[in-house]
PDB file of C-alpha atoms and ligand atoms in Angstrom:
ATOM      1  CA  MET A   1     201.888 134.479 -49.913  1.00  0.00           C
ATOM      2  CA  ALA A   2     202.838 137.751 -51.625  1.00  0.00           C
ATOM      3  CA  PRO A   3     206.448 137.997 -52.880  1.00  0.00           C
ATOM      4  CA  ALA A   4     209.066 138.643 -50.174  1.00  0.00           C
ATOM      5  CA  GLY A   5     209.227 142.276 -49.135  1.00  0.00           C
ATOM      6  CA  VAL A   6     205.632 143.026 -50.176  1.00  0.00           C
ATOM      7  CA  LEU A   7     203.174 143.741 -47.381  1.00  0.00           C
ATOM      8  CA  ARG A   8     199.784 142.132 -47.825  1.00  0.00           C
ATOM      9  CA  ILE A   9     196.667 143.114 -45.863  1.00  0.00           C
ATOM     10  CA  VAL A  10     193.936 140.532 -45.310  1.00  0.00           C
ATOM     11  CA  ARG A  11     190.607 140.996 -43.533  1.00  0.00           C
ATOM     12  CA  THR A  12     188.886 137.634 -43.411  1.00  0.00           C
ATOM     13  CA  ARG A  13     189.612 134.293 -41.750  1.00  0.00           C
ATOM     14  CA  ALA A  14     189.599 132.629 -45.191  1.00  0.00           C
ATOM     15  CA  GLU A  15     192.051 135.135 -46.736  1.00  0.00           C
ATOM     16  CA  LEU A  16     194.341 134.749 -43.736  1.00  0.00           C
ATOM     17  CA  ARG A  17     194.419 130.958 -44.015  1.00  0.00           C
ATOM     18  CA  GLU A  18     195.010 131.194 -47.747  1.00  0.00           C
ATOM     19  CA  ALA A  19     197.818 133.750 -47.336  1.00  0.00           C
ATOM     20  CA  LEU A  20     199.545 131.623 -44.714  1.00  0.00           C
ATOM     21  CA  GLY A  21     199.114 128.308 -46.560  1.00  0.00           C
ATOM     22  CA  ASP A  22     202.516 128.377 -48.207  1.00  0.00           C
ATOM     23  CA  ALA A  23     204.207 130.995 -46.013  1.00  0.00           C
ATOM     24  CA  PRO A  24     207.850 130.324 -45.123  1.00  0.00           C
ATOM     25  CA  ARG A  25     208.150 128.950 -41.564  1.00  0.00           C
ATOM     26  CA  PRO A  26     208.572 129.751 -38.792  1.00  0.00           C
ATOM     27  CA  VAL A  27     205.782 132.308 -38.545  1.00  0.00           C
ATOM     28  CA  GLY A  28     205.832 135.037 -35.867  1.00  0.00           C
ATOM     29  CA  LEU A  29     202.646 136.781 -34.750  1.00  0.00           C
ATOM     30  CA  VAL A  30     202.451 140.230 -33.121  1.00  0.00           C
ATOM     31  CA  PRO A  31     198.903 140.862 -31.881  1.00  0.00           C
ATOM     32  CA  THR A  32     198.040 144.587 -31.526  1.00  0.00           C
ATOM     33  CA  MET A  33     195.150 146.991 -31.321  1.00  0.00           C
ATOM     34  CA  GLY A  34     196.803 149.355 -33.792  1.00  0.00           C
ATOM     35  CA  TRP A  35     197.936 152.982 -33.368  1.00  0.00           C
ATOM     36  CA  LEU A  36     201.381 151.433 -33.546  1.00  0.00           C
ATOM     37  CA  HIS A  37     204.345 153.031 -31.784  1.00  0.00           C
ATOM     38  CA  ASP A  38     207.953 152.140 -31.039  1.00  0.00           C
ATOM     39  CA  GLY A  39     206.869 149.570 -28.419  1.00  0.00           C
ATOM     40  CA  HIS A  40     205.035 147.631 -31.123  1.00  0.00           C
ATOM     41  CA  ARG A  41     207.953 148.290 -33.466  1.00  0.00           C
ATOM     42  CA  ALA A  42     210.323 146.507 -31.054  1.00  0.00           C
ATOM     43  CA  LEU A  43     207.998 143.467 -30.933  1.00  0.00           C
ATOM     44  CA  ILE A  44     207.825 143.405 -34.727  1.00  0.00           C
ATOM     45  CA  HIS A  45     211.587 143.784 -34.963  1.00  0.00           C
ATOM     46  CA  GLN A  46     212.138 140.795 -32.679  1.00  0.00           C
ATOM     47  CA  ALA A  47     209.537 138.755 -34.581  1.00  0.00           C
ATOM     48  CA  ARG A  48     211.269 139.591 -37.862  1.00  0.00           C
ATOM     49  CA  SER A  49     214.652 138.514 -36.511  1.00  0.00           C
ATOM     50  CA  GLU A  50     213.339 135.127 -35.312  1.00  0.00           C
ATOM     51  CA  ASN A  51     210.886 134.143 -38.069  1.00  0.00           C
ATOM     52  CA  ALA A  52     210.710 133.731 -41.833  1.00  0.00           C
ATOM     53  CA  THR A  53     207.226 135.300 -41.938  1.00  0.00           C
ATOM     54  CA  THR A  54     205.930 138.070 -39.655  1.00  0.00           C
ATOM     55  CA  VAL A  55     202.203 138.631 -39.173  1.00  0.00           C
ATOM     56  CA  VAL A  56     200.803 141.675 -37.329  1.00  0.00           C
ATOM     57  CA  SER A  57     197.163 141.598 -36.299  1.00  0.00           C
ATOM     58  CA  ILE A  58     195.372 144.923 -35.858  1.00  0.00           C
ATOM     59  CA  PHE A  59     192.082 144.585 -34.062  1.00  0.00           C
ATOM     60  CA  VAL A  60     190.541 146.864 -31.437  1.00  0.00           C
ATOM     61  CA  ASN A  61     188.875 144.082 -29.493  1.00  0.00           C
ATOM     62  CA  PRO A  62     185.525 145.269 -28.088  1.00  0.00           C
ATOM     63  CA  ARG A  63     185.354 142.320 -25.680  1.00  0.00           C
ATOM     64  CA  GLN A  64     188.295 143.589 -23.644  1.00  0.00           C
ATOM     65  CA  PHE A  65     186.804 147.051 -23.070  1.00  0.00           C
ATOM     66  CA  GLY A  66     184.363 147.395 -20.182  1.00  0.00           C
ATOM     67  CA  ASP A  67     183.651 151.042 -20.852  1.00  0.00           C
ATOM     68  CA  PRO A  68     182.015 151.843 -24.228  1.00  0.00           C
ATOM     69  CA  ALA A  69     183.453 155.396 -24.106  1.00  0.00           C
ATOM     70  CA  ASP A  70     186.980 153.963 -23.735  1.00  0.00           C
ATOM     71  CA  LEU A  71     186.415 151.736 -26.789  1.00  0.00           C
ATOM     72  CA  GLU A  72     184.942 154.626 -28.751  1.00  0.00           C
ATOM     73  CA  LYS A  73     187.881 156.942 -28.157  1.00  0.00           C
ATOM     74  CA  TYR A  74     190.622 154.335 -28.685  1.00  0.00           C
ATOM     75  CA  PRO A  75     192.893 155.894 -31.369  1.00  0.00           C
ATOM     76  CA  ARG A  76     192.796 154.305 -34.827  1.00  0.00           C
ATOM     77  CA  SER A  77     194.589 154.933 -38.121  1.00  0.00           C
ATOM     78  CA  GLU A  78     195.153 152.049 -40.477  1.00  0.00           C
ATOM     79  CA  ALA A  79     197.221 154.181 -42.873  1.00  0.00           C
ATOM     80  CA  ARG A  80     199.646 155.052 -40.080  1.00  0.00           C
ATOM     81  CA  ASP A  81     199.885 151.410 -38.969  1.00  0.00           C
ATOM     82  CA  VAL A  82     200.432 150.162 -42.512  1.00  0.00           C
ATOM     83  CA  ALA A  83     203.272 152.689 -42.935  1.00  0.00           C
ATOM     84  CA  LEU A  84     205.032 151.424 -39.791  1.00  0.00           C
ATOM     85  CA  CYS A  85     204.553 147.781 -40.826  1.00  0.00           C
ATOM     86  CA  THR A  86     205.895 148.500 -44.312  1.00  0.00           C
ATOM     87  CA  ASP A  87     208.883 150.221 -42.758  1.00  0.00           C
ATOM     88  CA  GLU A  88     209.542 147.219 -40.521  1.00  0.00           C
ATOM     89  CA  GLY A  89     209.263 144.632 -43.299  1.00  0.00           C
ATOM     90  CA  VAL A  90     206.094 142.953 -42.012  1.00  0.00           C
ATOM     91  CA  ASP A  91     204.813 140.311 -44.455  1.00  0.00           C
ATOM     92  CA  LEU A  92     201.142 140.197 -43.563  1.00  0.00           C
ATOM     93  CA  ILE A  93     198.633 142.357 -41.674  1.00  0.00           C
ATOM     94  CA  PHE A  94     195.427 140.750 -40.441  1.00  0.00           C
ATOM     95  CA  ALA A  95     192.919 143.583 -39.913  1.00  0.00           C
ATOM     96  CA  PRO A  96     189.532 141.931 -39.478  1.00  0.00           C
ATOM     97  CA  SER A  97     186.140 143.462 -38.713  1.00  0.00           C
ATOM     98  CA  VAL A  98     184.427 142.684 -35.409  1.00  0.00           C
ATOM     99  CA  GLU A  99     181.984 140.357 -37.244  1.00  0.00           C
ATOM    100  CA  GLU A 100     184.869 138.460 -38.810  1.00  0.00           C
ATOM    101  CA  VAL A 101     186.475 137.751 -35.438  1.00  0.00           C
ATOM    102  CA  TYR A 102     183.156 137.093 -33.678  1.00  0.00           C
ATOM    103  CA  PRO A 103     180.756 135.465 -36.143  1.00  0.00           C
ATOM    104  CA  PRO A 104     176.993 135.821 -35.551  1.00  0.00           C
ATOM    105  CA  GLY A 105     175.925 133.932 -32.438  1.00  0.00           C
ATOM    106  CA  PHE A 106     179.474 133.894 -31.035  1.00  0.00           C
ATOM    107  CA  ASP A 107     179.101 132.557 -27.502  1.00  0.00           C
ATOM    108  CA  THR A 108     182.416 131.234 -26.221  1.00  0.00           C
ATOM    109  CA  THR A 109     184.689 132.737 -23.580  1.00  0.00           C
ATOM    110  CA  VAL A 110     188.184 131.705 -22.597  1.00  0.00           C
ATOM    111  CA  LYS A 111     188.531 132.450 -18.914  1.00  0.00           C
ATOM    112  CA  VAL A 112     191.879 132.148 -17.176  1.00  0.00           C
ATOM    113  CA  GLY A 113     191.744 131.661 -13.386  1.00  0.00           C
ATOM    114  CA  ALA A 114     193.600 133.189 -10.451  1.00  0.00           C
ATOM    115  CA  VAL A 115     196.259 135.119 -12.337  1.00  0.00           C
ATOM    116  CA  SER A 116     193.604 137.147 -14.179  1.00  0.00           C
ATOM    117  CA  ALA A 117     191.722 138.097 -10.984  1.00  0.00           C
ATOM    118  CA  PRO A 118     193.752 140.866  -9.232  1.00  0.00           C
ATOM    119  CA  LEU A 119     195.124 144.204 -10.510  1.00  0.00           C
ATOM    120  CA  GLU A 120     193.830 144.868 -14.046  1.00  0.00           C
ATOM    121  CA  GLY A 121     191.382 141.985 -13.645  1.00  0.00           C
ATOM    122  CA  SER A 122     189.689 143.545 -10.647  1.00  0.00           C
ATOM    123  CA  ALA A 123     189.944 147.134 -11.940  1.00  0.00           C
ATOM    124  CA  ARG A 124     188.522 146.115 -15.332  1.00  0.00           C
ATOM    125  CA  PRO A 125     186.090 143.191 -14.836  1.00  0.00           C
ATOM    126  CA  GLY A 126     185.922 140.912 -17.884  1.00  0.00           C
ATOM    127  CA  HIS A 127     188.992 142.504 -19.468  1.00  0.00           C
ATOM    128  CA  PHE A 128     191.140 139.370 -19.442  1.00  0.00           C
ATOM    129  CA  ASP A 129     188.251 137.165 -20.619  1.00  0.00           C
ATOM    130  CA  GLY A 130     188.170 139.397 -23.690  1.00  0.00           C
ATOM    131  CA  VAL A 131     191.936 139.283 -24.094  1.00  0.00           C
ATOM    132  CA  ALA A 132     192.235 135.501 -23.641  1.00  0.00           C
ATOM    133  CA  THR A 133     189.323 134.822 -25.995  1.00  0.00           C
ATOM    134  CA  VAL A 134     190.652 136.962 -28.842  1.00  0.00           C
ATOM    135  CA  VAL A 135     194.232 135.722 -28.428  1.00  0.00           C
ATOM    136  CA  ALA A 136     193.022 132.099 -28.522  1.00  0.00           C
ATOM    137  CA  ILE A 137     191.199 132.851 -31.790  1.00  0.00           C
ATOM    138  CA  LEU A 138     194.256 134.625 -33.249  1.00  0.00           C
ATOM    139  CA  PHE A 139     196.587 131.808 -32.218  1.00  0.00           C
ATOM    140  CA  ASP A 140     194.309 129.284 -33.915  1.00  0.00           C
ATOM    141  CA  LEU A 141     193.812 131.319 -37.090  1.00  0.00           C
ATOM    142  CA  VAL A 142     197.477 132.214 -37.583  1.00  0.00           C
ATOM    143  CA  GLY A 143     199.018 128.983 -36.314  1.00  0.00           C
ATOM    144  CA  ALA A 144     202.277 130.810 -35.635  1.00  0.00           C
ATOM    145  CA  GLU A 145     205.285 129.124 -34.075  1.00  0.00           C
ATOM    146  CA  HIS A 146     205.931 132.269 -31.991  1.00  0.00           C
ATOM    147  CA  ALA A 147     203.846 135.158 -30.648  1.00  0.00           C
ATOM    148  CA  TYR A 148     205.274 138.341 -29.140  1.00  0.00           C
ATOM    149  CA  PHE A 149     203.850 140.336 -26.215  1.00  0.00           C
ATOM    150  CA  GLY A 150     205.158 143.307 -24.237  1.00  0.00           C
ATOM    151  CA  GLN A 151     206.260 143.167 -20.608  1.00  0.00           C
ATOM    152  CA  LYS A 152     204.512 146.569 -20.378  1.00  0.00           C
ATOM    153  CA  ASP A 153     201.313 144.530 -19.928  1.00  0.00           C
ATOM    154  CA  ALA A 154     202.902 142.111 -17.471  1.00  0.00           C
ATOM    155  CA  GLN A 155     199.668 140.583 -16.188  1.00  0.00           C
ATOM    156  CA  GLN A 156     198.415 140.077 -19.743  1.00  0.00           C
ATOM    157  CA  LEU A 157     201.617 138.193 -20.519  1.00  0.00           C
ATOM    158  CA  LEU A 158     201.060 135.921 -17.486  1.00  0.00           C
ATOM    159  CA  VAL A 159     197.417 135.338 -18.458  1.00  0.00           C
ATOM    160  CA  ILE A 160     198.356 134.403 -22.027  1.00  0.00           C
ATOM    161  CA  ARG A 161     201.206 132.141 -20.926  1.00  0.00           C
ATOM    162  CA  ARG A 162     198.813 130.343 -18.545  1.00  0.00           C
ATOM    163  CA  MET A 163     196.188 129.954 -21.275  1.00  0.00           C
ATOM    164  CA  ALA A 164     198.681 128.673 -23.860  1.00  0.00           C
ATOM    165  CA  LEU A 165     200.056 126.116 -21.402  1.00  0.00           C
ATOM    166  CA  ASP A 166     196.669 124.953 -20.113  1.00  0.00           C
ATOM    167  CA  LEU A 167     195.078 124.623 -23.575  1.00  0.00           C
ATOM    168  CA  ALA A 168     198.243 123.087 -25.093  1.00  0.00           C
ATOM    169  CA  LEU A 169     198.303 125.768 -27.768  1.00  0.00           C
ATOM    170  CA  PRO A 170     201.279 125.163 -30.045  1.00  0.00           C
ATOM    171  CA  THR A 171     202.300 128.850 -30.294  1.00  0.00           C
ATOM    172  CA  GLU A 172     205.244 129.781 -28.075  1.00  0.00           C
ATOM    173  CA  VAL A 173     204.592 132.979 -26.084  1.00  0.00           C
ATOM    174  CA  ILE A 174     207.576 135.351 -26.036  1.00  0.00           C
ATOM    175  CA  GLY A 175     207.790 138.372 -23.710  1.00  0.00           C
ATOM    176  CA  CYS A 176     209.624 141.529 -24.852  1.00  0.00           C
ATOM    177  CA  PRO A 177     210.990 144.434 -22.761  1.00  0.00           C
ATOM    178  CA  THR A 178     209.012 147.647 -22.280  1.00  0.00           C
ATOM    179  CA  VAL A 179     209.976 150.473 -24.642  1.00  0.00           C
ATOM    180  CA  ARG A 180     209.976 153.938 -23.049  1.00  0.00           C
ATOM    181  CA  GLU A 181     210.041 157.584 -24.018  1.00  0.00           C
ATOM    182  CA  PRO A 182     213.314 159.355 -23.127  1.00  0.00           C
ATOM    183  CA  ASP A 183     211.733 160.615 -19.867  1.00  0.00           C
ATOM    184  CA  GLY A 184     210.789 157.081 -18.808  1.00  0.00           C
ATOM    185  CA  LEU A 185     207.098 157.055 -19.715  1.00  0.00           C
ATOM    186  CA  ALA A 186     206.174 153.641 -21.132  1.00  0.00           C
ATOM    187  CA  MET A 187     204.985 153.998 -24.716  1.00  0.00           C
ATOM    188  CA  SER A 188     201.269 153.398 -25.069  1.00  0.00           C
ATOM    189  CA  SER A 189     198.607 154.129 -27.639  1.00  0.00           C
ATOM    190  CA  ARG A 190     196.716 155.840 -24.808  1.00  0.00           C
ATOM    191  CA  ASN A 191     199.445 158.471 -24.273  1.00  0.00           C
ATOM    192  CA  VAL A 192     197.940 160.422 -27.179  1.00  0.00           C
ATOM    193  CA  HIS A 193     194.992 161.325 -24.923  1.00  0.00           C
ATOM    194  CA  LEU A 194     197.168 163.078 -22.317  1.00  0.00           C
ATOM    195  CA  SER A 195     196.977 166.883 -22.144  1.00  0.00           C
ATOM    196  CA  PRO A 196     200.377 168.642 -22.103  1.00  0.00           C
ATOM    197  CA  ASP A 197     200.193 168.953 -18.294  1.00  0.00           C
ATOM    198  CA  GLU A 198     199.209 165.314 -17.889  1.00  0.00           C
ATOM    199  CA  ARG A 199     201.971 164.247 -20.260  1.00  0.00           C
ATOM    200  CA  ALA A 200     204.486 166.206 -18.185  1.00  0.00           C
ATOM    201  CA  ALA A 201     203.210 164.495 -15.013  1.00  0.00           C
ATOM    202  CA  ALA A 202     203.014 160.944 -16.413  1.00  0.00           C
ATOM    203  CA  PRO A 203     206.707 159.917 -15.934  1.00  0.00           C
ATOM    204  CA  VAL A 204     205.914 159.836 -12.196  1.00  0.00           C
ATOM    205  CA  LEU A 205     204.875 156.190 -12.706  1.00  0.00           C
ATOM    206  CA  ARG A 206     208.388 155.299 -13.742  1.00  0.00           C
ATOM    207  CA  ARG A 207     209.929 157.417 -10.965  1.00  0.00           C
ATOM    208  CA  ALA A 208     207.812 155.605  -8.373  1.00  0.00           C
ATOM    209  CA  LEU A 209     208.792 152.179  -9.709  1.00  0.00           C
ATOM    210  CA  VAL A 210     212.485 153.051  -9.900  1.00  0.00           C
ATOM    211  CA  ALA A 211     212.448 154.434  -6.349  1.00  0.00           C
ATOM    212  CA  ALA A 212     210.815 151.259  -5.021  1.00  0.00           C
ATOM    213  CA  ARG A 213     213.245 149.097  -6.964  1.00  0.00           C
ATOM    214  CA  SER A 214     216.206 150.944  -5.541  1.00  0.00           C
ATOM    215  CA  LEU A 215     214.773 150.685  -2.027  1.00  0.00           C
ATOM    216  CA  ALA A 216     214.601 146.918  -2.561  1.00  0.00           C
ATOM    217  CA  GLY A 217     218.137 147.037  -3.956  1.00  0.00           C
ATOM    218  CA  ARG A 218     219.280 148.658  -0.705  1.00  0.00           C
ATOM    219  CA  GLY A 219     217.895 145.667   1.212  1.00  0.00           C
ATOM    220  CA  GLU A 220     214.319 146.674   2.072  1.00  0.00           C
ATOM    221  CA  ARG A 221     212.286 143.456   2.326  1.00  0.00           C
ATOM    222  CA  SER A 222     208.917 144.842   3.416  1.00  0.00           C
ATOM    223  CA  ALA A 223     206.479 144.927   0.499  1.00  0.00           C
ATOM    224  CA  GLU A 224     204.414 147.516   2.349  1.00  0.00           C
ATOM    225  CA  ALA A 225     207.448 149.794   2.596  1.00  0.00           C
ATOM    226  CA  LEU A 226     207.814 149.582  -1.190  1.00  0.00           C
ATOM    227  CA  ARG A 227     204.105 150.323  -1.713  1.00  0.00           C
ATOM    228  CA  ARG A 228     204.395 153.268   0.678  1.00  0.00           C
ATOM    229  CA  GLU A 229     207.385 154.624  -1.245  1.00  0.00           C
ATOM    230  CA  MET A 230     205.508 154.364  -4.568  1.00  0.00           C
ATOM    231  CA  ARG A 231     202.434 156.096  -3.078  1.00  0.00           C
ATOM    232  CA  ARG A 232     204.660 158.827  -1.641  1.00  0.00           C
ATOM    233  CA  ILE A 233     206.208 159.553  -5.044  1.00  0.00           C
ATOM    234  CA  LEU A 234     202.857 159.428  -6.874  1.00  0.00           C
ATOM    235  CA  ALA A 235     201.514 161.938  -4.346  1.00  0.00           C
ATOM    236  CA  THR A 236     204.088 164.487  -5.525  1.00  0.00           C
ATOM    237  CA  GLU A 237     202.122 164.842  -8.790  1.00  0.00           C
ATOM    238  CA  ARG A 238     198.841 166.700  -8.335  1.00  0.00           C
ATOM    239  CA  LEU A 239     197.398 165.259 -11.578  1.00  0.00           C
ATOM    240  CA  ALA A 240     198.168 161.626 -10.700  1.00  0.00           C
ATOM    241  CA  GLU A 241     195.299 159.669  -9.138  1.00  0.00           C
ATOM    242  CA  PRO A 242     196.509 156.164  -8.219  1.00  0.00           C
ATOM    243  CA  ASP A 243     194.159 153.289  -8.978  1.00  0.00           C
ATOM    244  CA  TYR A 244     196.348 150.535  -7.493  1.00  0.00           C
ATOM    245  CA  VAL A 245     199.892 150.214  -6.176  1.00  0.00           C
ATOM    246  CA  SER A 246     201.008 146.602  -5.990  1.00  0.00           C
ATOM    247  CA  VAL A 247     203.951 144.484  -4.899  1.00  0.00           C
ATOM    248  CA  ALA A 248     203.057 140.938  -5.834  1.00  0.00           C
ATOM    249  CA  ASP A 249     204.575 137.520  -6.398  1.00  0.00           C
ATOM    250  CA  ALA A 250     205.841 137.672  -9.985  1.00  0.00           C
ATOM    251  CA  SER A 251     204.219 134.392 -11.015  1.00  0.00           C
ATOM    252  CA  THR A 252     200.976 134.191  -8.984  1.00  0.00           C
ATOM    253  CA  LEU A 253     200.385 137.966  -8.577  1.00  0.00           C
ATOM    254  CA  ARG A 254     199.415 137.423  -4.940  1.00  0.00           C
ATOM    255  CA  GLU A 255     200.195 140.518  -2.880  1.00  0.00           C
ATOM    256  CA  LEU A 256     203.343 140.026  -0.814  1.00  0.00           C
ATOM    257  CA  ASP A 257     204.136 140.833   2.791  1.00  0.00           C
ATOM    258  CA  ALA A 258     207.856 140.261   2.362  1.00  0.00           C
ATOM    259  CA  LEU A 259     210.119 140.108  -0.658  1.00  0.00           C
ATOM    260  CA  ASN A 260     211.642 136.650  -0.869  1.00  0.00           C
ATOM    261  CA  GLY A 261     211.706 135.850  -4.592  1.00  0.00           C
ATOM    262  CA  PRO A 262     210.802 137.448  -7.921  1.00  0.00           C
ATOM    263  CA  ALA A 263     208.303 140.278  -7.389  1.00  0.00           C
ATOM    264  CA  LEU A 264     206.273 142.399  -9.764  1.00  0.00           C
ATOM    265  CA  LEU A 265     205.860 146.042  -8.794  1.00  0.00           C
ATOM    266  CA  SER A 266     202.902 147.445 -10.688  1.00  0.00           C
ATOM    267  CA  LEU A 267     200.880 150.625 -10.863  1.00  0.00           C
ATOM    268  CA  ALA A 268     197.722 151.915 -12.477  1.00  0.00           C
ATOM    269  CA  VAL A 269     197.298 155.683 -12.306  1.00  0.00           C
ATOM    270  CA  ARG A 270     194.687 158.012 -13.753  1.00  0.00           C
ATOM    271  CA  PHE A 271     195.520 161.354 -15.317  1.00  0.00           C
ATOM    272  CA  GLY A 272     192.141 162.929 -16.004  1.00  0.00           C
ATOM    273  CA  SER A 273     190.245 160.403 -18.109  1.00  0.00           C
ATOM    274  CA  THR A 274     193.392 158.526 -19.185  1.00  0.00           C
ATOM    275  CA  ARG A 275     194.483 155.495 -17.212  1.00  0.00           C
ATOM    276  CA  LEU A 276     198.118 154.413 -17.489  1.00  0.00           C
ATOM    277  CA  ILE A 277     199.837 151.263 -16.241  1.00  0.00           C
ATOM    278  CA  ASP A 278     203.481 150.351 -15.771  1.00  0.00           C
ATOM    279  CA  ASN A 279     205.495 147.759 -13.904  1.00  0.00           C
ATOM    280  CA  GLU A 280     208.935 146.664 -12.855  1.00  0.00           C
ATOM    281  CA  LEU A 281     210.082 143.117 -12.293  1.00  0.00           C
ATOM    282  CA  ILE A 282     212.471 142.512  -9.384  1.00  0.00           C
ATOM    283  CA  GLU A 283     214.333 139.223  -9.721  1.00  0.00           C
TER     284      GLU A 283
HETATM  285  P1  AMP B   1     198.242 147.016 -27.656  1.00  0.00           P
HETATM  286  O1  AMP B   1     198.180 147.456 -29.077  1.00  0.00           O
HETATM  287  O2  AMP B   1     198.329 148.149 -26.671  1.00  0.00           O
HETATM  288  O3  AMP B   1     197.215 145.981 -27.312  1.00  0.00           O
HETATM  289  O4  AMP B   1     199.640 146.292 -27.498  1.00  0.00           O
HETATM  290  C1  AMP B   1     200.001 145.226 -28.349  1.00  0.00           C
HETATM  291  C2  AMP B   1     201.241 144.581 -27.808  1.00  0.00           C
HETATM  292  O5  AMP B   1     202.281 145.540 -27.728  1.00  0.00           O
HETATM  293  C3  AMP B   1     201.039 144.022 -26.395  1.00  0.00           C
HETATM  294  O6  AMP B   1     201.733 142.793 -26.293  1.00  0.00           O
HETATM  295  C4  AMP B   1     201.680 145.077 -25.537  1.00  0.00           C
HETATM  296  O7  AMP B   1     202.166 144.578 -24.317  1.00  0.00           O
HETATM  297  C5  AMP B   1     202.821 145.535 -26.428  1.00  0.00           C
HETATM  298  N1  AMP B   1     203.258 146.869 -26.036  1.00  0.00           N
HETATM  299  C6  AMP B   1     202.488 147.972 -25.881  1.00  0.00           C
HETATM  300  N2  AMP B   1     203.231 149.013 -25.450  1.00  0.00           N
HETATM  301  C7  AMP B   1     204.503 148.545 -25.318  1.00  0.00           C
HETATM  302  C8  AMP B   1     205.739 149.129 -24.904  1.00  0.00           C
HETATM  303  N3  AMP B   1     205.828 150.405 -24.540  1.00  0.00           N
HETATM  304  N4  AMP B   1     206.840 148.350 -24.902  1.00  0.00           N
HETATM  305  C9  AMP B   1     206.761 147.047 -25.270  1.00  0.00           C
HETATM  306  N5  AMP B   1     205.631 146.439 -25.677  1.00  0.00           N
HETATM  307  C10 AMP B   1     204.515 147.176 -25.701  1.00  0.00           C
END
């Protein structure tokens, strides 16, 4: 391990194991695809406050992209990410190549069942297989006590929790609140692709979720009424093309008829070629 306060960057499985051999415990892992923003910063901050060593992985995982063009245009800048990690007091960055994560002949997939099927799973076939597989590899390589994920990707968090429980992985999965821009737009590496008009329209996701939440708060119990309200608000933005509008059981993600326990309201909306997601949990 490098001296405290010095950020070290490693790129191979062997270097990572060596760097973590004598690292102070507990270790906290923040898996990312880079192009770090204040949402990632909040995860790192929480990891730092709960662990003696904080590891950030930066890996744009090809296996979780269905569309090669989407993978190609995913924003990348290691220098920018290193600056944020230095600023936040990260101890170690793991920034491997694709070949390092998936050695030649790699032929194993971690596939989580029902909870990975709807919503993002059906809109992006194979996406969660890619996510679960890479996170399983990262959990094994880092051997962290804790790993931090954003509620922004609520279904991903459920998929990873399921996987960790089912495979008895020793890393505890910790969910962190969504960090937003002042106008309510959830921070995302993909926001950089929005044109000025699309960026101005994008907070409609948040407005739709807040309206549905307040309808529920006023006693509405029909899930379809909440979906209708979200669709109505999304329709006020010409540039917003809804992909899905969901009111689902917060643990199984089955679509609900009536609200009678924790529910996850979630949306995927296209603005031109950029697809944004957001969600709101109703307890
Ligand atoms: P990504 O780099 O987009 O794969 O995200 C890495 C981690 O950061 C995931 O656990 C995301 O859920 C989390 N994350 C991304 N955006 C936000 C946000 N706005 N607020 C909180 N966490 C986030």
